[in-house]
mmCIF file of C-alpha atoms and ligand atoms in Angstrom:
data_model
loop_
_atom_site.group_PDB
_atom_site.id
_atom_site.type_symbol
_atom_site.label_atom_id
_atom_site.label_comp_id
_atom_site.label_asym_id
_atom_site.label_seq_id
_atom_site.Cartn_x
_atom_site.Cartn_y
_atom_site.Cartn_z
ATOM 1 C CA MET A 125 2.796 -3.830 -8.057
ATOM 2 C CA ASP A 126 0.205 -1.044 -8.416
ATOM 3 C CA ASP A 127 1.878 2.787 -8.613
ATOM 4 C CA LEU A 128 1.391 3.905 -5.417
ATOM 5 C CA LEU A 129 2.711 0.536 -3.835
ATOM 6 C CA ARG A 130 5.615 1.150 -5.890
ATOM 7 C CA ARG A 131 5.910 4.645 -4.808
ATOM 8 C CA LEU A 132 5.626 3.796 -1.468
ATOM 9 C CA ARG A 133 8.424 1.643 -1.249
ATOM 10 C CA GLU A 134 10.823 3.731 -3.416
ATOM 11 C CA GLU A 135 10.548 6.591 -0.996
ATOM 12 C CA GLU A 136 9.644 5.378 2.365
ATOM 13 C CA PHE A 137 11.746 1.911 2.869
ATOM 14 C CA PRO A 138 15.533 2.577 2.654
ATOM 15 C CA ILE A 139 15.526 -1.349 3.762
ATOM 16 C CA VAL A 140 15.405 -2.617 -0.066
ATOM 17 C CA GLU A 141 18.992 -1.196 -0.932
ATOM 18 C CA HIS A 142 20.406 -3.166 2.172
ATOM 19 C CA CYS A 143 18.434 -6.899 1.751
ATOM 20 C CA VAL A 144 15.326 -8.945 0.475
ATOM 21 C CA TYR A 145 13.901 -8.352 4.127
ATOM 22 C CA LEU A 146 10.816 -11.233 4.598
ATOM 23 C CA ASN A 147 10.292 -11.035 7.993
ATOM 24 C CA HIS A 148 7.728 -8.737 9.448
ATOM 25 C CA ALA A 149 6.445 -11.501 11.345
ATOM 26 C CA GLY A 150 9.380 -10.714 12.975
ATOM 27 C CA VAL A 151 10.404 -6.925 13.451
ATOM 28 C CA GLY A 152 9.148 -5.309 10.522
ATOM 29 C CA PRO A 153 11.287 -2.224 9.614
ATOM 30 C CA MET A 154 10.514 1.612 10.121
ATOM 31 C CA SER A 155 10.176 3.889 6.692
ATOM 32 C CA ARG A 156 12.274 6.869 6.744
ATOM 33 C CA ARG A 157 9.273 9.020 7.702
ATOM 34 C CA SER A 158 8.955 7.229 10.897
ATOM 35 C CA ALA A 159 12.217 6.983 11.766
ATOM 36 C CA SER A 160 12.918 10.764 10.610
ATOM 37 C CA ARG A 161 9.560 11.551 12.905
ATOM 38 C CA MET A 162 11.257 9.984 16.019
ATOM 39 C CA ARG A 163 14.761 11.417 15.211
ATOM 40 C CA MET A 164 13.288 14.947 14.960
ATOM 41 C CA LEU A 165 11.564 14.840 18.469
ATOM 42 C CA ALA A 166 14.678 13.798 20.146
ATOM 43 C CA GLU A 167 15.972 16.711 18.820
ATOM 44 C CA TRP A 168 13.455 18.807 19.362
ATOM 45 C CA VAL A 169 13.338 17.575 22.847
ATOM 46 C CA SER A 170 16.665 17.743 23.356
ATOM 47 C CA CYS A 171 16.589 21.534 23.366
ATOM 48 C CA SER A 172 12.833 22.485 24.690
ATOM 49 C CA GLY A 173 12.640 20.238 27.545
ATOM 50 C CA ASP A 174 8.666 20.155 27.752
ATOM 51 C CA ARG A 175 8.397 23.692 27.012
ATOM 52 C CA HIS A 176 5.999 21.727 23.743
ATOM 53 C CA TRP A 177 4.908 19.388 25.918
ATOM 54 C CA LEU A 178 1.065 19.748 24.964
ATOM 55 C CA GLU A 179 1.896 19.776 21.682
ATOM 56 C CA ARG A 180 3.266 16.034 22.004
ATOM 57 C CA GLN A 181 0.150 15.180 23.622
ATOM 58 C CA GLN A 182 -2.060 16.239 20.825
ATOM 59 C CA GLU A 183 -0.100 14.402 18.270
ATOM 60 C CA ALA A 184 -0.467 11.158 20.406
ATOM 61 C CA GLU A 185 -4.391 11.727 20.452
ATOM 62 C CA ARG A 186 -4.320 12.668 16.430
ATOM 63 C CA VAL A 187 -1.955 9.331 16.212
ATOM 64 C CA ARG A 188 -4.744 7.483 18.287
ATOM 65 C CA GLY A 189 -7.555 8.389 16.120
ATOM 66 C CA LEU A 190 -5.477 6.996 13.255
ATOM 67 C CA ALA A 191 -5.123 3.669 15.305
ATOM 68 C CA ALA A 192 -9.029 3.768 15.888
ATOM 69 C CA GLN A 193 -9.615 4.011 12.196
ATOM 70 C CA LEU A 194 -6.954 1.096 11.241
ATOM 71 C CA LEU A 195 -8.935 -0.870 13.788
ATOM 72 C CA GLY A 196 -12.478 0.320 12.909
ATOM 73 C CA ALA A 197 -13.412 1.750 16.699
ATOM 74 C CA ARG A 198 -16.123 3.313 16.709
ATOM 75 C CA GLU A 199 -14.879 5.825 19.488
ATOM 76 C CA VAL A 200 -11.321 7.422 19.352
ATOM 77 C CA HIS A 201 -11.226 6.620 23.113
ATOM 78 C CA GLU A 202 -11.505 2.996 22.844
ATOM 79 C CA VAL A 203 -7.709 2.640 21.761
ATOM 80 C CA ALA A 204 -4.865 2.916 24.380
ATOM 81 C CA PHE A 205 -1.239 3.075 23.969
ATOM 82 C CA ILE A 206 0.407 0.074 25.553
ATOM 83 C CA GLU A 207 3.873 -0.943 25.628
ATOM 84 C CA ASN A 208 3.863 -4.239 23.881
ATOM 85 C CA THR A 209 1.546 -7.109 23.465
ATOM 86 C CA SER A 210 2.165 -8.910 26.274
ATOM 87 C CA SER A 211 1.671 -5.992 28.956
ATOM 88 C CA GLY A 212 -1.897 -5.300 27.278
ATOM 89 C CA LEU A 213 -2.977 -9.162 27.536
ATOM 90 C CA SER A 214 -1.755 -9.572 30.792
ATOM 91 C CA LEU A 215 -3.493 -6.299 32.147
ATOM 92 C CA MET A 216 -6.942 -8.177 30.424
ATOM 93 C CA ALA A 217 -6.066 -11.301 32.597
ATOM 94 C CA GLU A 218 -5.664 -9.375 35.790
ATOM 95 C CA GLY A 219 -8.083 -6.881 35.331
ATOM 96 C CA LEU A 220 -11.639 -9.272 35.426
ATOM 97 C CA ASP A 221 -13.159 -10.335 38.122
ATOM 98 C CA TRP A 222 -12.684 -14.670 37.872
ATOM 99 C CA LYS A 223 -13.899 -16.932 40.313
ATOM 100 C CA PRO A 224 -12.402 -20.374 41.359
ATOM 101 C CA GLY A 225 -14.222 -22.531 38.269
ATOM 102 C CA ASP A 226 -14.334 -20.054 35.754
ATOM 103 C CA ASN A 227 -11.990 -21.141 32.886
ATOM 104 C CA VAL A 228 -10.422 -19.142 29.045
ATOM 105 C CA VAL A 229 -10.511 -20.588 26.021
ATOM 106 C CA GLY A 230 -7.257 -20.504 24.095
ATOM 107 C CA ALA A 231 -5.185 -22.137 21.332
ATOM 108 C CA ASP A 232 -2.101 -24.669 22.329
ATOM 109 C CA PHE A 233 1.180 -23.736 20.171
ATOM 110 C CA GLU A 234 0.605 -19.871 20.536
ATOM 111 C CA PHE A 235 3.299 -17.166 21.024
ATOM 112 C CA PRO A 236 3.779 -17.315 24.746
ATOM 113 C CA SER A 237 2.102 -14.084 25.139
ATOM 114 C CA ASN A 238 -1.083 -16.348 24.659
ATOM 115 C CA ILE A 239 0.040 -18.741 27.171
ATOM 116 C CA TYR A 240 1.555 -17.055 29.672
ATOM 117 C CA PRO A 241 -1.092 -14.670 31.150
ATOM 118 C CA TRP A 242 -4.312 -17.154 31.086
ATOM 119 C CA MET A 243 -1.783 -19.814 32.898
ATOM 120 C CA ASN A 244 -1.298 -17.302 35.468
ATOM 121 C CA LEU A 245 -4.806 -17.470 35.874
ATOM 122 C CA ALA A 246 -4.415 -20.904 37.805
ATOM 123 C CA ALA A 247 -3.243 -19.777 40.816
ATOM 124 C CA ARG A 248 -6.678 -18.233 41.142
ATOM 125 C CA GLY A 249 -8.373 -21.167 40.223
ATOM 126 C CA VAL A 250 -8.972 -20.745 36.705
ATOM 127 C CA GLU A 251 -8.877 -23.289 34.010
ATOM 128 C CA PHE A 252 -7.086 -22.660 30.719
ATOM 129 C CA ARG A 253 -8.325 -24.670 27.715
ATOM 130 C CA ARG A 254 -6.497 -24.958 24.611
ATOM 131 C CA ALA A 255 -7.581 -26.453 21.314
ATOM 132 C CA PRO A 256 -4.338 -28.040 19.642
ATOM 133 C CA GLU A 257 -3.156 -26.964 16.088
ATOM 134 C CA ARG A 258 -4.165 -29.571 13.402
ATOM 135 C CA ASP A 259 -2.534 -29.362 10.192
ATOM 136 C CA GLY A 260 -1.913 -25.839 10.486
ATOM 137 C CA ARG A 261 -4.687 -24.980 11.522
ATOM 138 C CA ILE A 262 -7.010 -24.139 14.383
ATOM 139 C CA ASP A 263 -9.865 -25.449 13.985
ATOM 140 C CA PRO A 264 -13.307 -23.022 14.965
ATOM 141 C CA GLU A 265 -15.649 -25.843 16.424
ATOM 142 C CA GLU A 266 -13.369 -27.661 17.640
ATOM 143 C CA LEU A 267 -12.694 -23.855 19.864
ATOM 144 C CA LEU A 268 -16.082 -23.256 20.532
ATOM 145 C CA ALA A 269 -17.013 -26.692 21.696
ATOM 146 C CA LEU A 270 -14.658 -26.013 24.545
ATOM 147 C CA ILE A 271 -16.957 -23.115 25.303
ATOM 148 C CA ASP A 272 -18.978 -24.009 28.279
ATOM 149 C CA GLU A 273 -20.961 -22.205 31.282
ATOM 150 C CA ARG A 274 -18.080 -21.276 33.096
ATOM 151 C CA THR A 275 -15.883 -19.671 30.347
ATOM 152 C CA ARG A 276 -15.476 -15.894 30.490
ATOM 153 C CA MET A 277 -13.122 -15.510 27.726
ATOM 154 C CA LEU A 278 -11.691 -16.552 24.105
ATOM 155 C CA ALA A 279 -8.466 -15.346 24.104
ATOM 156 C CA LEU A 280 -6.474 -16.062 20.980
ATOM 157 C CA SER A 281 -4.243 -14.731 17.570
ATOM 158 C CA TRP A 282 -5.703 -13.483 14.673
ATOM 159 C CA VAL A 283 -3.032 -15.329 13.042
ATOM 160 C CA GLN A 284 -0.963 -17.740 14.482
ATOM 161 C CA TYR A 285 2.824 -17.057 13.768
ATOM 162 C CA ALA A 286 3.864 -20.923 13.711
ATOM 163 C CA SER A 287 1.479 -21.130 11.209
ATOM 164 C CA GLY A 288 -0.089 -18.373 9.366
ATOM 165 C CA PHE A 289 -3.309 -19.559 10.032
ATOM 166 C CA ARG A 290 -5.790 -16.928 10.386
ATOM 167 C CA SER A 291 -9.100 -16.711 12.677
ATOM 168 C CA ASP A 292 -12.507 -16.016 10.998
ATOM 169 C CA LEU A 293 -13.071 -13.130 13.475
ATOM 170 C CA ALA A 294 -16.703 -12.589 12.846
ATOM 171 C CA ARG A 295 -17.635 -16.427 13.037
ATOM 172 C CA LEU A 296 -16.101 -17.028 16.356
ATOM 173 C CA GLY A 297 -16.607 -13.158 17.493
ATOM 174 C CA ARG A 298 -20.384 -13.862 16.911
ATOM 175 C CA ALA A 299 -20.346 -17.480 18.889
ATOM 176 C CA CYS A 300 -19.120 -15.194 21.939
ATOM 177 C CA ARG A 301 -21.407 -12.459 21.675
ATOM 178 C CA GLU A 302 -24.317 -14.940 21.826
ATOM 179 C CA ARG A 303 -22.434 -16.770 24.786
ATOM 180 C CA GLY A 304 -21.844 -13.671 26.653
ATOM 181 C CA VAL A 305 -17.999 -14.554 26.824
ATOM 182 C CA LEU A 306 -15.436 -12.288 26.220
ATOM 183 C CA PHE A 307 -13.720 -12.232 22.806
ATOM 184 C CA VAL A 308 -9.768 -11.076 23.494
ATOM 185 C CA VAL A 309 -7.496 -10.975 20.270
ATOM 186 C CA ASP A 310 -4.031 -10.337 19.818
ATOM 187 C CA VAL A 311 -3.876 -8.965 16.410
ATOM 188 C CA ILE A 312 0.001 -8.626 16.211
ATOM 189 C CA GLN A 313 0.296 -10.857 13.556
ATOM 190 C CA GLY A 314 -2.689 -9.429 10.908
ATOM 191 C CA LEU A 315 -2.754 -5.600 11.850
ATOM 192 C CA GLY A 316 -1.538 -3.546 9.247
ATOM 193 C CA ALA A 317 -1.516 -6.250 6.729
ATOM 194 C CA LEU A 318 -4.955 -7.375 6.694
ATOM 195 C CA PRO A 319 -8.336 -5.639 7.118
ATOM 196 C CA ILE A 320 -10.097 -5.703 10.387
ATOM 197 C CA ASP A 321 -13.158 -4.225 12.135
ATOM 198 C CA VAL A 322 -13.429 -4.772 15.412
ATOM 199 C CA GLU A 323 -17.043 -3.332 15.344
ATOM 200 C CA ALA A 324 -18.505 -5.580 12.927
ATOM 201 C CA GLU A 325 -16.556 -8.473 14.021
ATOM 202 C CA PHE A 326 -17.669 -8.533 17.687
ATOM 203 C CA VAL A 327 -13.927 -8.472 18.688
ATOM 204 C CA ASP A 328 -14.493 -6.778 22.473
ATOM 205 C CA VAL A 329 -10.527 -6.439 22.920
ATOM 206 C CA ALA A 330 -7.598 -6.052 20.051
ATOM 207 C CA VAL A 331 -3.995 -5.497 21.079
ATOM 208 C CA ALA A 332 -1.630 -4.952 18.602
ATOM 209 C CA SER A 333 2.717 -4.137 19.019
ATOM 210 C CA SER A 334 3.677 -1.856 16.029
ATOM 211 C CA HIS A 335 7.237 -3.342 15.785
ATOM 212 C CA LYS A 336 5.393 -5.768 13.485
ATOM 213 C CA TRP A 337 3.257 -5.233 10.160
ATOM 214 C CA LEU A 338 2.545 -1.961 12.002
ATOM 215 C CA LEU A 339 5.752 -0.946 10.740
ATOM 216 C CA GLY A 340 6.366 0.621 14.011
ATOM 217 C CA ALA A 341 9.085 0.901 16.577
ATOM 218 C CA GLU A 342 9.127 -1.737 19.261
ATOM 219 C CA GLY A 343 7.696 -0.610 22.748
ATOM 220 C CA ILE A 344 4.634 0.912 21.534
ATOM 221 C CA GLY A 345 1.060 -0.761 20.603
ATOM 222 C CA VAL A 346 -2.645 -0.321 20.926
ATOM 223 C CA LEU A 347 -5.115 -1.562 23.131
ATOM 224 C CA TYR A 348 -8.654 -1.771 21.683
ATOM 225 C CA VAL A 349 -11.489 -2.306 24.782
ATOM 226 C CA SER A 350 -14.619 -1.564 23.611
ATOM 227 C CA ASP A 351 -16.921 0.672 25.454
ATOM 228 C CA ARG A 352 -19.352 -2.589 25.857
ATOM 229 C CA VAL A 353 -16.890 -4.151 27.790
ATOM 230 C CA VAL A 354 -14.616 -1.651 29.839
ATOM 231 C CA GLU A 355 -16.037 -2.052 32.759
ATOM 232 C CA GLN A 356 -15.951 -5.129 33.395
ATOM 233 C CA VAL A 357 -11.585 -4.938 33.198
ATOM 234 C CA ARG A 358 -10.751 -3.570 36.611
ATOM 235 C CA PRO A 359 -7.151 -1.250 35.659
ATOM 236 C CA VAL A 360 -4.910 -3.686 37.655
ATOM 237 C CA ARG A 361 -2.037 -0.309 37.004
ATOM 238 C CA ALA A 362 -3.090 3.286 38.280
ATOM 239 C CA GLY A 363 -1.423 6.420 37.557
ATOM 240 C CA TRP A 364 -1.858 9.910 37.303
ATOM 241 C CA ARG A 365 -3.037 9.229 33.467
ATOM 242 C CA SER A 366 -5.413 6.512 34.807
ATOM 243 C CA VAL A 367 -8.081 9.203 36.045
ATOM 244 C CA ARG A 368 -10.740 11.447 33.909
ATOM 245 C CA GLU A 369 -9.317 14.440 35.214
ATOM 246 C CA LEU A 370 -5.786 14.334 34.483
ATOM 247 C CA PHE A 371 -4.159 17.989 35.666
ATOM 248 C CA GLN A 372 -6.330 18.074 39.157
ATOM 249 C CA TRP A 373 -3.077 16.493 40.435
ATOM 250 C CA ALA A 374 -4.529 17.999 44.248
ATOM 251 C CA ASP A 375 -7.868 16.161 44.421
ATOM 252 C CA PHE A 376 -7.188 12.167 44.181
ATOM 253 C CA ASP A 377 -10.562 11.510 42.629
ATOM 254 C CA LEU A 378 -9.883 7.891 41.347
ATOM 255 C CA THR A 379 -12.538 8.294 38.644
ATOM 256 C CA TRP A 380 -10.713 6.327 35.864
ATOM 257 C CA GLY A 381 -10.335 7.716 32.548
ATOM 258 C CA GLU A 382 -12.550 7.304 29.267
ATOM 259 C CA GLY A 383 -12.766 4.235 27.972
ATOM 260 C CA ALA A 384 -9.432 2.693 27.224
ATOM 261 C CA LYS A 385 -7.068 5.061 28.445
ATOM 262 C CA ARG A 386 -7.669 4.189 32.197
ATOM 263 C CA PHE A 387 -5.097 1.472 30.765
ATOM 264 C CA GLU A 388 -2.499 4.363 30.813
ATOM 265 C CA SER A 389 -1.319 4.719 33.460
ATOM 266 C CA GLY A 390 1.613 7.090 32.972
ATOM 267 C CA SER A 391 3.637 9.229 30.825
ATOM 268 C CA LEU A 392 3.436 8.516 27.122
ATOM 269 C CA ASN A 393 5.942 6.788 25.295
ATOM 270 C CA VAL A 394 5.854 9.882 22.806
ATOM 271 C CA TYR A 395 8.755 8.354 20.310
ATOM 272 C CA GLY A 396 7.290 5.450 19.641
ATOM 273 C CA ILE A 397 3.761 7.404 18.882
ATOM 274 C CA VAL A 398 5.328 9.736 16.647
ATOM 275 C CA ALA A 399 6.890 6.961 14.581
ATOM 276 C CA LEU A 400 3.877 4.840 14.899
ATOM 277 C CA GLY A 401 2.154 8.061 13.478
ATOM 278 C CA GLY A 402 4.160 7.856 10.157
ATOM 279 C CA ALA A 403 3.408 4.149 9.837
ATOM 280 C CA LEU A 404 0.019 4.535 10.339
ATOM 281 C CA GLU A 405 -0.120 7.404 7.852
ATOM 282 C CA ILE A 406 0.919 4.958 5.163
ATOM 283 C CA LEU A 407 -0.755 1.684 5.889
ATOM 284 C CA LEU A 408 -4.559 4.252 5.648
ATOM 285 C CA GLU A 409 -2.938 5.979 2.438
ATOM 286 C CA ALA A 410 -2.056 2.935 0.971
ATOM 287 C CA GLY A 411 -5.430 1.418 2.704
ATOM 288 C CA ALA A 412 -5.907 -2.534 3.584
ATOM 289 C CA GLY A 413 -7.967 -3.247 0.342
ATOM 290 C CA ARG A 414 -4.504 -2.533 -2.037
ATOM 291 C CA ILE A 415 -2.514 -3.864 0.731
ATOM 292 C CA GLU A 416 -4.294 -7.148 1.512
ATOM 293 C CA PRO A 417 -4.262 -9.176 -1.984
ATOM 294 C CA HIS A 418 -0.732 -7.751 -3.000
ATOM 295 C CA VAL A 419 0.661 -9.051 0.431
ATOM 296 C CA LEU A 420 -1.860 -12.591 -0.157
ATOM 297 C CA ALA A 421 -0.206 -12.718 -3.362
ATOM 298 C CA LEU A 422 3.373 -12.601 -2.318
ATOM 299 C CA ALA A 423 2.479 -15.105 0.164
ATOM 300 C CA GLU A 424 1.231 -17.369 -2.258
ATOM 301 C CA ARG A 425 3.747 -17.078 -4.744
ATOM 302 C CA GLY A 426 6.438 -18.272 -1.452
ATOM 303 C CA ALA A 427 4.137 -21.463 -0.464
ATOM 304 C CA GLN A 428 4.824 -22.139 -4.524
ATOM 305 C CA GLY A 429 8.400 -21.816 -4.188
ATOM 306 C CA PHE A 430 8.764 -23.514 -1.154
ATOM 307 C CA ARG A 431 6.302 -26.395 -2.857
ATOM 308 C CA ASP A 432 9.028 -26.491 -5.829
ATOM 309 C CA LEU A 433 11.704 -26.682 -3.371
ATOM 310 C CA GLY A 434 10.500 -29.925 -1.810
ATOM 311 C CA PHE A 435 9.182 -28.267 1.485
ATOM 312 C CA GLU A 436 6.114 -29.466 3.374
ATOM 313 C CA ILE A 437 3.883 -26.797 3.631
ATOM 314 C CA VAL A 438 2.200 -25.932 7.255
ATOM 315 C CA SER A 439 0.456 -22.630 6.394
ATOM 316 C CA SER A 440 -3.633 -23.273 4.822
ATOM 317 C CA ARG A 441 -3.876 -22.301 1.989
ATOM 318 C CA ALA A 442 -8.201 -22.329 2.159
ATOM 319 C CA ALA A 443 -9.595 -19.143 1.100
ATOM 320 C CA GLY A 444 -10.147 -17.036 4.045
ATOM 321 C CA GLU A 445 -7.298 -18.890 5.982
ATOM 322 C CA THR A 446 -3.913 -17.501 4.593
ATOM 323 C CA SER A 447 -1.912 -14.335 5.709
ATOM 324 C CA GLY A 448 1.179 -12.996 5.087
ATOM 325 C CA ILE A 449 3.040 -15.739 7.066
ATOM 326 C CA VAL A 450 3.907 -18.991 5.328
ATOM 327 C CA THR A 451 5.462 -21.513 6.978
ATOM 328 C CA ALA A 452 6.593 -24.730 5.679
ATOM 329 C CA VAL A 453 9.293 -28.021 6.911
ATOM 330 C CA PRO A 454 12.327 -28.626 4.868
ATOM 331 C CA PRO A 455 12.833 -31.318 3.438
ATOM 332 C CA ASP A 456 15.161 -34.358 3.700
ATOM 333 C CA GLY A 457 15.102 -32.964 7.731
ATOM 334 C CA ARG A 458 17.099 -29.836 7.317
ATOM 335 C CA ASP A 459 17.527 -27.384 9.999
ATOM 336 C CA ALA A 460 15.511 -24.467 9.725
ATOM 337 C CA ALA A 461 17.633 -22.437 11.915
ATOM 338 C CA GLU A 462 20.623 -23.556 10.069
ATOM 339 C CA ILE A 463 18.902 -22.251 6.642
ATOM 340 C CA ALA A 464 17.764 -18.786 7.783
ATOM 341 C CA LYS A 465 21.278 -18.002 8.881
ATOM 342 C CA GLN A 466 22.834 -19.042 5.383
ATOM 343 C CA LEU A 467 20.227 -16.964 4.004
ATOM 344 C CA ASN A 468 20.593 -14.016 6.334
ATOM 345 C CA ALA A 469 23.705 -14.547 5.215
ATOM 346 C CA ARG A 470 23.505 -13.826 2.012
ATOM 347 C CA ASN A 471 20.754 -10.941 2.420
ATOM 348 C CA VAL A 472 18.110 -12.480 2.486
ATOM 349 C CA VAL A 473 16.079 -12.071 5.668
ATOM 350 C CA LEU A 474 13.430 -14.468 6.911
ATOM 351 C CA ALA A 475 12.581 -16.505 10.029
ATOM 352 C CA ALA A 476 12.484 -20.113 11.857
ATOM 353 C CA ARG A 477 10.336 -20.614 14.033
ATOM 354 C CA ALA A 478 9.094 -24.459 15.198
ATOM 355 C CA GLY A 479 11.642 -26.302 12.564
ATOM 356 C CA ARG A 480 9.974 -24.527 10.367
ATOM 357 C CA LEU A 481 10.806 -21.632 7.424
ATOM 358 C CA ARG A 482 9.009 -18.745 7.487
ATOM 359 C CA ILE A 483 8.569 -15.777 4.954
ATOM 360 C CA SER A 484 6.141 -12.753 6.428
ATOM 361 C CA PRO A 485 6.403 -9.804 2.942
ATOM 362 C CA HIS A 486 4.622 -6.726 3.220
ATOM 363 C CA LEU A 487 3.013 -4.071 0.953
ATOM 364 C CA TYR A 488 6.894 -2.672 -0.174
ATOM 365 C CA ASN A 489 8.452 -6.236 -0.966
ATOM 366 C CA THR A 490 8.349 -7.193 -4.490
ATOM 367 C CA GLU A 491 7.388 -10.522 -6.346
ATOM 368 C CA GLU A 492 10.974 -10.316 -7.967
ATOM 369 C CA GLU A 493 12.631 -10.490 -4.211
ATOM 370 C CA ILE A 494 10.120 -13.680 -3.336
ATOM 371 C CA ASP A 495 11.763 -14.960 -6.585
ATOM 372 C CA ARG A 496 15.010 -13.639 -5.281
ATOM 373 C CA CYS A 497 14.929 -15.602 -1.727
ATOM 374 C CA PHE A 498 13.365 -18.851 -3.651
ATOM 375 C CA GLU A 499 16.437 -19.050 -5.773
ATOM 376 C CA VAL A 500 19.058 -18.117 -3.173
ATOM 377 C CA LEU A 501 17.454 -20.860 -0.699
ATOM 378 C CA ALA A 502 17.527 -23.352 -3.489
ATOM 379 C CA GLU A 503 21.329 -22.422 -3.925
ATOM 380 C CA CYS A 504 21.345 -22.961 0.603
ATOM 381 C CA LEU A 505 19.941 -26.507 -0.047
ATOM 382 C CA ASP A 506 22.872 -27.936 -2.969
HETATM 383 C C1 PLP B 499 0.989 -13.604 18.095
HETATM 384 C C2 PLP B 499 2.335 -12.525 19.036
HETATM 385 N N1 PLP B 499 1.913 -12.428 19.886
HETATM 386 C C3 PLP B 499 2.930 -11.517 20.629
HETATM 387 C C4 PLP B 499 3.725 -11.165 20.455
HETATM 388 C C5 PLP B 499 5.257 -10.738 21.332
HETATM 389 O O1 PLP B 499 4.221 -9.241 21.165
HETATM 390 P P1 PLP B 499 5.542 -8.609 22.685
HETATM 391 O O2 PLP B 499 6.689 -8.253 22.550
HETATM 392 O O3 PLP B 499 4.907 -6.689 21.883
HETATM 393 O O4 PLP B 499 4.785 -8.151 23.405
HETATM 394 C C6 PLP B 499 3.928 -11.710 18.736
HETATM 395 C C7 PLP B 499 6.047 -11.829 18.597
HETATM 396 O O5 PLP B 499 6.767 -12.295 18.094
HETATM 397 C C8 PLP B 499 3.343 -12.674 18.691
HETATM 398 O O6 PLP B 499 3.903 -13.639 17.289
#
């Protein structure tokens, strides 16, 4: 672990004093900085009401800029604040002018947030086509083969929550762009741990909540909608923040706000936003170039730990397909959820998903913590 990551571990992550925390694919812990910003804002508002409201809006704009930087967005207004990933995806699903017979292509075995918005379009005559998970992978060729002349959208998680499989965004995005298909990516299981460049990787829409790898709070996230496609998505929610002239309350001019900001219909979750601001500062200070190799090295150490104990690794270990998530099936038909519970009781926190044990380390975790996790796991299996 290099000096900067070690300093961040010591200064910003009090959780390391309580447990070995390897569940960032579930809920990441807030840093000291984020927690104190949120606390301070609550205290401040309790004494001032709306007297400093404008300053909160200015802070939100600063945080929007940090989010745009992390995503590689060309314009800051391409980023909207959103309450969670599911609602961002739903807004995209509902806002397109679908015609009966259109289809959406995606993957099977996704988190429900990436299934239900598209299933829900069946009522509008839209077919949802899914590529299966095979050996822990979503084969890009199989996915692209589902696209035909009626495909309007490819909607996919960047990193799969139950396998950790990382899709090659640039490859899929380029294929979508060539075919005139909208590329909508749930980036929640990668953003904050892995580098992304939405422009270079042909991503049209990206959405993530902040409570996993972004190390922010629950109930606040970011929605990137490229200027290239924003006019194709009708805002299905409209309110005072949806329009260009936010403060002309008597004119009723429904001219949509700039870029993705039109999807923010009302008051922002400023408490979540200040926490997210603290988190983004830390992630940008550390830099994706430092975080990714650290996280991937810890994940690989975890994969070896699983192998040594006779687990069957689900997660692809091929270059370019790995992420911060490693999942494995326990030996001898043992119950993953039961094992996770036993580990938790011994202050090693990971998760069980779909019968698989899942570890998901982040920038402040150490090799020693991974080793400790597998020591305790070995004892649980005895
Ligand atoms: C891939 C993926 N998308 C979405 C979600 C849910 O996000 P939210 O609760 O912010 O809608 C999760 C949560 O585990 C997830 O793994």
